[in-house]
Short mmCIF file of C-alpha atoms in Angstrom, two decimals:
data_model
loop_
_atom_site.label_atom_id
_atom_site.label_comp_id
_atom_site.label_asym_id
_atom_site.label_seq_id
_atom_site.Cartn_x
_atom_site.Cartn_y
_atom_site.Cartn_z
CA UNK M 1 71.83 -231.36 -103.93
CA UNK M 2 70.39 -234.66 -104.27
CA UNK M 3 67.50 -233.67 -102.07
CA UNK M 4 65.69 -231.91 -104.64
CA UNK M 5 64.87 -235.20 -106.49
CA UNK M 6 61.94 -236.66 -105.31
CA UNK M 7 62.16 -240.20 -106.28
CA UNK M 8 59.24 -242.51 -105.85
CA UNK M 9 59.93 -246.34 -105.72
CA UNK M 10 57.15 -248.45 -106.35
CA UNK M 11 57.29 -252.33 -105.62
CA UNK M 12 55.00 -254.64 -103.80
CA UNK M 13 58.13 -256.82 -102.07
CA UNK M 14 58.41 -254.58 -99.01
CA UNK M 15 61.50 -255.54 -97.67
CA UNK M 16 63.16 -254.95 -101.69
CA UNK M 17 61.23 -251.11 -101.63
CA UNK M 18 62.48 -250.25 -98.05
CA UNK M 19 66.25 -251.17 -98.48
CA UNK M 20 66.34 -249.56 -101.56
CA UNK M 21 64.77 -246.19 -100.34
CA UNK M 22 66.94 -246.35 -97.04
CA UNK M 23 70.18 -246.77 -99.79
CA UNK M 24 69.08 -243.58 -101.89
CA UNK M 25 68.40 -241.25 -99.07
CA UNK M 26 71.32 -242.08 -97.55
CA UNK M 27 73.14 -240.78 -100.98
CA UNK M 28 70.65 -237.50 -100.41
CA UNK M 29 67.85 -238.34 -102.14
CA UNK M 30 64.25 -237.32 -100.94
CA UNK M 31 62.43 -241.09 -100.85
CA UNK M 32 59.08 -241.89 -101.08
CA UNK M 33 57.37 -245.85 -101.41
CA UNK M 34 54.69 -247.42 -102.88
CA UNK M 35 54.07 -251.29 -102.03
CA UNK M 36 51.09 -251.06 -104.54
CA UNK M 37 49.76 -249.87 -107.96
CA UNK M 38 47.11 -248.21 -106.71
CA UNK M 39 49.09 -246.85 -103.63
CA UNK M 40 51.48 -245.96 -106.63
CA UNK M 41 49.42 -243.43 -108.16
CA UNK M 42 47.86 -241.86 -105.70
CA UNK M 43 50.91 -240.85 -103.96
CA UNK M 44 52.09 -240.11 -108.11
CA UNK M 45 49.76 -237.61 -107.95
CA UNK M 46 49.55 -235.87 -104.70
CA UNK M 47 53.36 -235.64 -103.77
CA UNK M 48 54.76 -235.01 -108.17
CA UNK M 49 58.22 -237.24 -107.78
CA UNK M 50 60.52 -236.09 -110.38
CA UNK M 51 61.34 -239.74 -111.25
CA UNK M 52 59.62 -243.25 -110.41
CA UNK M 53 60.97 -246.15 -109.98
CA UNK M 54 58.87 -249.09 -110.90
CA UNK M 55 58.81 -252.80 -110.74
CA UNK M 56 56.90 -254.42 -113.66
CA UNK M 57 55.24 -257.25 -111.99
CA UNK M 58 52.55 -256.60 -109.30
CA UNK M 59 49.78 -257.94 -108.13
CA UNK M 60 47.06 -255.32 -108.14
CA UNK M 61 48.54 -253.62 -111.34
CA UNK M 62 51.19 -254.49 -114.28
CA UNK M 63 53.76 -252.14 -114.04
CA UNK M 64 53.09 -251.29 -117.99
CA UNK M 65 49.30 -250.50 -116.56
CA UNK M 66 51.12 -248.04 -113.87
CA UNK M 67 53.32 -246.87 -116.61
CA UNK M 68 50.27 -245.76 -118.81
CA UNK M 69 48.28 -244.35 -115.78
CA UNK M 70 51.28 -242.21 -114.72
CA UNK M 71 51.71 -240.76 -117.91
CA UNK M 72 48.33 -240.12 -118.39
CA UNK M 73 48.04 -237.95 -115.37
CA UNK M 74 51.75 -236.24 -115.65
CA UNK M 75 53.95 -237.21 -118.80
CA UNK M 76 56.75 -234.99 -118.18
CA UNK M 77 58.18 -236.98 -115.44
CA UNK M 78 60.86 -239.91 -115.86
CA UNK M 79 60.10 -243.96 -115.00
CA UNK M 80 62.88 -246.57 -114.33
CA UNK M 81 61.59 -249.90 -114.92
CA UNK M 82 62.78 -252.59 -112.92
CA UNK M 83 62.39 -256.16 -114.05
CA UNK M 84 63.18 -259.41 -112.76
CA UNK M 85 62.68 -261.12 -115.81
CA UNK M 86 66.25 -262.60 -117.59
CA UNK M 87 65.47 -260.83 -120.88
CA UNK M 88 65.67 -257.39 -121.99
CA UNK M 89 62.45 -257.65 -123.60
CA UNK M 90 60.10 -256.41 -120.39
CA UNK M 91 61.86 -253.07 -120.31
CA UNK M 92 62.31 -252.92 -123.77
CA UNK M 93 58.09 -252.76 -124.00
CA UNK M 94 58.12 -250.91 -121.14
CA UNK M 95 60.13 -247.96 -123.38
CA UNK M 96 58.10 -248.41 -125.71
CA UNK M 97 54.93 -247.35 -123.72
CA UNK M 98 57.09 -244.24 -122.72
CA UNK M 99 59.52 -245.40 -119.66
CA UNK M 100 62.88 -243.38 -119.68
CA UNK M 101 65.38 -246.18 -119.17
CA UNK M 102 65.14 -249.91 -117.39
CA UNK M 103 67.57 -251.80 -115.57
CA UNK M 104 66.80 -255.29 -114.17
CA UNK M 105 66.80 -256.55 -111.19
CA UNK M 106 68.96 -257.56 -108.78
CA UNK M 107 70.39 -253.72 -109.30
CA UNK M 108 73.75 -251.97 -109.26
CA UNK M 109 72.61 -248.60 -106.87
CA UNK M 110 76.10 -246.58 -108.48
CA UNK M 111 74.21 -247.86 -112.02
CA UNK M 112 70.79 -246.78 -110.60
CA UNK M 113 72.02 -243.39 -109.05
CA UNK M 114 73.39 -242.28 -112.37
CA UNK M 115 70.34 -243.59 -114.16
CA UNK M 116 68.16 -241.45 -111.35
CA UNK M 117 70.34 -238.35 -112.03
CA UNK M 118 70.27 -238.32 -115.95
CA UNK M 119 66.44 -238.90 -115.39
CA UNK M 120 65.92 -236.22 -113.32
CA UNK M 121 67.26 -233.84 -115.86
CA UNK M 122 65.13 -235.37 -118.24
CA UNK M 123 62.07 -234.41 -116.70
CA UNK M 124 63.49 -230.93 -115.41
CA UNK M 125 64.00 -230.27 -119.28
CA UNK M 126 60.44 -232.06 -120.06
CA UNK M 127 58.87 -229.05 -118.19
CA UNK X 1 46.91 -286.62 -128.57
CA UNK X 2 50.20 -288.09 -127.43
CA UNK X 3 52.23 -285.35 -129.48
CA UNK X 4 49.76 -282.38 -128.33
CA UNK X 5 50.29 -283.51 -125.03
CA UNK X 6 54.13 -283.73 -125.09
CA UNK X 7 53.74 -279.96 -126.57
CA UNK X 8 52.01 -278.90 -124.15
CA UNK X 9 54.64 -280.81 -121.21
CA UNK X 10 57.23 -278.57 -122.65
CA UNK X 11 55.18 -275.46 -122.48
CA UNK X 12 53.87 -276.06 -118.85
CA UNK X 13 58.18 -276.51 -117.68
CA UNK X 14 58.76 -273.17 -119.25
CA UNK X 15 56.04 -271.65 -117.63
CA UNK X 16 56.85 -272.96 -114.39
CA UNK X 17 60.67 -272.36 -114.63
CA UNK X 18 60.31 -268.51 -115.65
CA UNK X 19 58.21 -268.38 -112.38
CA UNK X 20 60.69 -270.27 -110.74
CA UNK X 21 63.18 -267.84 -111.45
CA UNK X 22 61.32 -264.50 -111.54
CA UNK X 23 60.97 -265.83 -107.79
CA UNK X 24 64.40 -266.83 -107.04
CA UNK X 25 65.74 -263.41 -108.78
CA UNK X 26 63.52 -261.27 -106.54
CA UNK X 27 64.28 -263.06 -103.38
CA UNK X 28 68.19 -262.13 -104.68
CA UNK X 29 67.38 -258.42 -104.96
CA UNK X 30 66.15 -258.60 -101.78
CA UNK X 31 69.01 -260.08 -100.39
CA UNK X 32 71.58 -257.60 -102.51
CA UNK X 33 69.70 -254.40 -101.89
CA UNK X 34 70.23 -255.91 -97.70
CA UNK X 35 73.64 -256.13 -97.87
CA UNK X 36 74.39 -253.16 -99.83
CA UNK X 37 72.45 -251.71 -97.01
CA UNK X 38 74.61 -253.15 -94.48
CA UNK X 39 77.56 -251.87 -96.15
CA UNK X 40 75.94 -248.08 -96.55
CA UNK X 41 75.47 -248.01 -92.61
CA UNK X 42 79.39 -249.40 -92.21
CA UNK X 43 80.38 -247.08 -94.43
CA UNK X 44 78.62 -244.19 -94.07
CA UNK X 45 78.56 -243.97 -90.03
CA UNK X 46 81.83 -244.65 -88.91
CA UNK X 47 81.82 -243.92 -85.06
CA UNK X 48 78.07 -244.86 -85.05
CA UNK X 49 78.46 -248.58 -85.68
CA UNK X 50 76.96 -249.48 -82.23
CA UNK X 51 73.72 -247.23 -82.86
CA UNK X 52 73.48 -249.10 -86.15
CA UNK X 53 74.03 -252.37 -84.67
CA UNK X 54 69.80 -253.20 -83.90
CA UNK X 55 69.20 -252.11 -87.82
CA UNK X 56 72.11 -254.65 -88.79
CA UNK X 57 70.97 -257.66 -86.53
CA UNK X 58 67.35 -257.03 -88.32
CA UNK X 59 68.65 -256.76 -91.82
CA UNK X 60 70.80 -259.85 -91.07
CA UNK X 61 67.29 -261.94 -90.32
CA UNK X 62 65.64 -260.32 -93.85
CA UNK X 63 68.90 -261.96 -95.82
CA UNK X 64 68.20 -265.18 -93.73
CA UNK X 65 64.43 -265.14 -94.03
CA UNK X 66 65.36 -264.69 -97.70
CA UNK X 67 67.93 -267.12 -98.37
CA UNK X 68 65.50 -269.80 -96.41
CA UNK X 69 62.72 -269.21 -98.72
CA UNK X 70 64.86 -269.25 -101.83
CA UNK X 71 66.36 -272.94 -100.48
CA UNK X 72 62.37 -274.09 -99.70
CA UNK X 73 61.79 -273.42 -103.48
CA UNK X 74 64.93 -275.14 -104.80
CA UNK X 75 64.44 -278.34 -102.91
CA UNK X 76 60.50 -278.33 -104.89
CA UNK X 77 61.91 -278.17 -107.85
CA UNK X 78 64.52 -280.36 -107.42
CA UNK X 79 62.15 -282.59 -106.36
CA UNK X 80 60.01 -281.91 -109.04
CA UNK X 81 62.79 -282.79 -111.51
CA UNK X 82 63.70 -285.54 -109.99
CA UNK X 83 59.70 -287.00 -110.38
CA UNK X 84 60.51 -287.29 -113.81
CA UNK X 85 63.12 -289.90 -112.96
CA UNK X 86 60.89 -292.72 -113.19
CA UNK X 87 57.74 -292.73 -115.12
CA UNK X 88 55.66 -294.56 -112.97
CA UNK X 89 55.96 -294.66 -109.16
CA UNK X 90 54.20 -295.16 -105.90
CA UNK X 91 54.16 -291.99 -104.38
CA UNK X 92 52.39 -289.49 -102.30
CA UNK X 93 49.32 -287.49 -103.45
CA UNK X 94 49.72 -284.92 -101.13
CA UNK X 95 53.17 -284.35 -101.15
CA UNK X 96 53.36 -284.45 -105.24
CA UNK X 97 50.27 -282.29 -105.26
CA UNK X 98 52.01 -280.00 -103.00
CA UNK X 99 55.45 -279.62 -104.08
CA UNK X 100 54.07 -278.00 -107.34
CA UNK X 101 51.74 -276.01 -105.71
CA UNK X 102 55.12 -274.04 -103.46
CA UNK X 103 56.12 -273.57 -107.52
CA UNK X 104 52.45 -272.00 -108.81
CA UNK X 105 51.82 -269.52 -106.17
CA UNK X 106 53.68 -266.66 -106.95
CA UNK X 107 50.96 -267.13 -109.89
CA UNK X 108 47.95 -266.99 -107.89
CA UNK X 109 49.68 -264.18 -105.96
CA UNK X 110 50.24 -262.03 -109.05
CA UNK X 111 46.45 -262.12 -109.73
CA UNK X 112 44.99 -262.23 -106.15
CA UNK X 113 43.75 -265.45 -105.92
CA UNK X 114 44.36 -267.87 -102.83
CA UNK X 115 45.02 -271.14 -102.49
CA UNK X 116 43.54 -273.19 -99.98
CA UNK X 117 44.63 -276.61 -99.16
CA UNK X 118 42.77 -279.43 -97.04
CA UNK X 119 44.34 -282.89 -95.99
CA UNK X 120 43.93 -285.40 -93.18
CA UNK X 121 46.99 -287.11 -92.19
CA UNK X 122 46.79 -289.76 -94.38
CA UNK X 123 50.18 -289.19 -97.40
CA UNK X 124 47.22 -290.83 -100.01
CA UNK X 125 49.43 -292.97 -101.56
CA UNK X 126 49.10 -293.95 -104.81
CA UNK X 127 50.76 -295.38 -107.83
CA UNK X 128 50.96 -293.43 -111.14
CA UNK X 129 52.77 -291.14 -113.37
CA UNK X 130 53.94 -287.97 -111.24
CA UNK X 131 54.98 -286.10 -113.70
CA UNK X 132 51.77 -286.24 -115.59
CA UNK X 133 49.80 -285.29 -112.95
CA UNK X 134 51.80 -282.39 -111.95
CA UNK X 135 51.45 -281.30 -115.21
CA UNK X 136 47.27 -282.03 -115.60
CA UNK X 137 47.33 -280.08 -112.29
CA UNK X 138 49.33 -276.98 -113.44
CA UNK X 139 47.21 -276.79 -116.35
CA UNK X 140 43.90 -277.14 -114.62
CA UNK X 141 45.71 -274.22 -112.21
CA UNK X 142 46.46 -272.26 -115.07
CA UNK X 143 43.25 -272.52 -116.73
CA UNK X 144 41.43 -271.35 -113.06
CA UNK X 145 43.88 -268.64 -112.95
CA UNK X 146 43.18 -267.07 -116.43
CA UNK X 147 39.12 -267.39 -115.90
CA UNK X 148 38.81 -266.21 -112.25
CA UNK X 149 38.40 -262.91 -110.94
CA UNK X 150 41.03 -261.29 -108.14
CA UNK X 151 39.66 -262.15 -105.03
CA UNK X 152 38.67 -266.01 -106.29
CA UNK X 153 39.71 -268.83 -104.28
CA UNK X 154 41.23 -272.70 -105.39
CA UNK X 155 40.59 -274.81 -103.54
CA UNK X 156 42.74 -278.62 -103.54
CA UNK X 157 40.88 -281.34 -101.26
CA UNK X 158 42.60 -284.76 -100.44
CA UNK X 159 40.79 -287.74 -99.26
CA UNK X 160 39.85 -290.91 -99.46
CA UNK X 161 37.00 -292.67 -101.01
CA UNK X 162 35.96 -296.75 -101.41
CA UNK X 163 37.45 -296.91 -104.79
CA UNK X 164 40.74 -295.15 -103.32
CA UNK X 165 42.36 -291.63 -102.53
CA UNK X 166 40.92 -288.35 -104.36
CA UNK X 167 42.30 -285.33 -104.80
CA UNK X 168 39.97 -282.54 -106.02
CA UNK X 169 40.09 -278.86 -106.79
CA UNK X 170 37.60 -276.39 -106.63
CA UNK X 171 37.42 -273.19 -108.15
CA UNK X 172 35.46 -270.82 -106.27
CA UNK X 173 34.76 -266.98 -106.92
CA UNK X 174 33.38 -265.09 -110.16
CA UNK X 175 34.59 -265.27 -113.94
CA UNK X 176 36.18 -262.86 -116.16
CA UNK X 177 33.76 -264.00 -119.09
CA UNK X 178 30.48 -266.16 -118.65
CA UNK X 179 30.29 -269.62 -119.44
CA UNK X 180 34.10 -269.61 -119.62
CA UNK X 181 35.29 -271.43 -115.95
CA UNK X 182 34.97 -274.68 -117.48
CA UNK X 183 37.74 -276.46 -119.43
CA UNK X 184 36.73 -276.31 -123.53
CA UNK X 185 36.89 -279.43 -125.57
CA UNK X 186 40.46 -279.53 -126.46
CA UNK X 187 41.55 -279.29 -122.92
CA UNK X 188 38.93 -281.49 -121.63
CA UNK X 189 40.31 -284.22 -124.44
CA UNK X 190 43.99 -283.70 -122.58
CA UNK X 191 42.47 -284.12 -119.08
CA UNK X 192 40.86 -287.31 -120.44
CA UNK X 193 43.68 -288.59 -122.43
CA UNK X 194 45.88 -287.67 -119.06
CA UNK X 195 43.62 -289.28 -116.74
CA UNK X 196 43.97 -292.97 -118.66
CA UNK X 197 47.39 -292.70 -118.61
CA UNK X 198 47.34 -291.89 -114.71
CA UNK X 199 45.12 -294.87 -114.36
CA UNK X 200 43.10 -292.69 -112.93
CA UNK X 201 38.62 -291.28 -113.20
CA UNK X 202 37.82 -287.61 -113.37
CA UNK X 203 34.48 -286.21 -112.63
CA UNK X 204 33.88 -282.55 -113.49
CA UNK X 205 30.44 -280.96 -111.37
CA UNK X 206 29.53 -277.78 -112.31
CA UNK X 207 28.46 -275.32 -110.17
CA UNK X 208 28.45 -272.08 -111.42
CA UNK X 209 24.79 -271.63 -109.92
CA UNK X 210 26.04 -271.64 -106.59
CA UNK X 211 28.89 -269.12 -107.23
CA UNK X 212 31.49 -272.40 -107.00
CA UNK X 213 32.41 -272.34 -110.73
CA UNK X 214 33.50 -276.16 -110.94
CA UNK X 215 35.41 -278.51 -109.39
CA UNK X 216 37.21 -281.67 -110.69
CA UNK X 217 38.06 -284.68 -108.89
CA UNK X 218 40.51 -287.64 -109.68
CA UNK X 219 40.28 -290.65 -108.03
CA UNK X 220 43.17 -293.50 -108.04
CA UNK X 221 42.92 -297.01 -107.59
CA UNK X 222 44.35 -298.39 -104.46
CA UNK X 223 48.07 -299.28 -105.06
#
């Protein structure tokens, strides 16, 4: 049951963050959004997503500072990074600073729905 | 100088065009996460189309609103482009001025600083080098970016003065670092070295003791 991942989506364009959560709860998922950084960890914290998906560029916060901050406060659970930029080399750093996997934006949601799956075992087994 | 400042040309494109497309590609993700939506509520409630029909007709106007935005940034930097056509042209200040600054805001957005803009309805016409002074202005933007604080302000004044049309920007707000708003000498030798090739004065005012950092005008001769 797909309702027992809590997936938090973090991204300041609102319209991009609402779609997207409408798309995944529709496929079962439990949904929660963050239009902010700050927003983003407060809500990290208090409702314990079993996998975050986060856009890198922000204005209040990087998404590598989110990354950090999140992992600071719980580093068993899974990030997706989503970038806009052409390269790989965004989500590539943002691995490096501990993100599970990255995928770039505009995204596939059968590519992203696998991706949230095989993450949310990942932090089941990080436990 | 000439070679430093072609350099530094090249540098300021790249900069703008990986904005320019870091825009463009999330105003597509927008626009594919929309109609994948669209689809999901065909799809996925058959029978219910006509309950779904208010949620379509408002998802419709986000891939509009989207595509309309996306097109307003194309024709700037086509037209921006196309400046570069002919070196030296009588154009005008305001719309120049202007059509990079549609480019450079997703900049200022991305570290909470506004941009404020004040004409009359004079176009300030002038003749000069766009390109160059697109360029002088993106780096005097990018320079105010790095050294104010979120929650700073830029300012971009046109108007006219006897010797002929101004345009001026102020930065306005705290610094990151002290003593570091103003331009240092190797960027103050570009703005110099630009500003005879404009055919054009610049006067710098300091005002950090009145919390305005600085502000820098140019002033053109009457074409």
């Amino acid at each position: 049951m797909m309702s027992n991942v809590k997936v938090l989506i973090v991204d300041d364009e609102v319209e991009f963050a609402s779609a997207l959560a409408e798309r995944l709860e529709l496929r079962g998922f439990d949904v929660l959004v963050a239009n902010s950084g700050s927003e983003s960890l407060l809500l990290y914290e208090q409702s314990v997503p079993s996998v975050v998906v986060l856009d890198l560029k922000m204005p209040d916060m990087s998404g590598l500072d989110v990354l950090v901050a999140m992992k600071k406060i719980n580093s068993t659970v899974a990030v997706i990074m989503l970038t806009g930029h052409g390269s790989a080399s965004s989500g590539i750093l943002g691995m490096e600073q501990g993100a599970y996997d990255y995928m770039m934006k505009p995204v596939d949601i059968g590519e992203l729905v696998e991706k949230i799956k095989m993450a949310h075992k990942a932090t089941k087994s990080a436990k | 100088m000439e070679k430093e400042l072609r350099h530094t040309q090249c540098a300021y494109m790249g900069k703008l065009l990986a904005g320019f497309t870091h825009e463009l590609k999330n105003h597509l993700a927008i626009i594919n996460e929309s109609a994948g939506l669209m689809g999901d509520l065909l799809d996925m409630g058959k029978g219910k189309e006509e309950e779904a029909l208010p949620k379509l007709k408002s998802i419709i106007e986000t891939i509009s609103d989207r595509i309309n935005l996306a097109d307003i940034m194309l024709k700037h930097l086509n037209g921006l482009a196309h400046r570069m056509d002919t070196p030296q042209s009588l154009f005008s200040l305001t719309e120049v001025v202007s059509e990079e600054l549609a480019l450079i805001k997703r900049f200022s957005r991305l570290k909470g600083i506004d941009i404020e803009v004040e004409c009359g309805e004079d176009s300030y016409q002038v003749f000069s080098n766009p390109t160059l002074l697109q360029f002088v202005i993106f780096v005097l933007f990018d320079m105010a970016l790095s050294n104010l604080e979120s929650g700073g302000k830029i300012k971009v004044v046109f108007k006219s003065s006897i010797q002929g049309p101004q345009v001026q920007l102020e930065m306005i707000g705290n610094c990151l670092k002290k003593n570091k708003a103003a331009p240092n000498n190797e960027l103050l030798k570009l703005i110099e070295f630009s500003s005879k090739e404009l055919g054009a004065k610049f006067e710098i005012f300091d005002k950090s003791e009145f919390c305005k950092i600085f502000s820098i005008t140019f002033t053109f001769s009457k074409p």
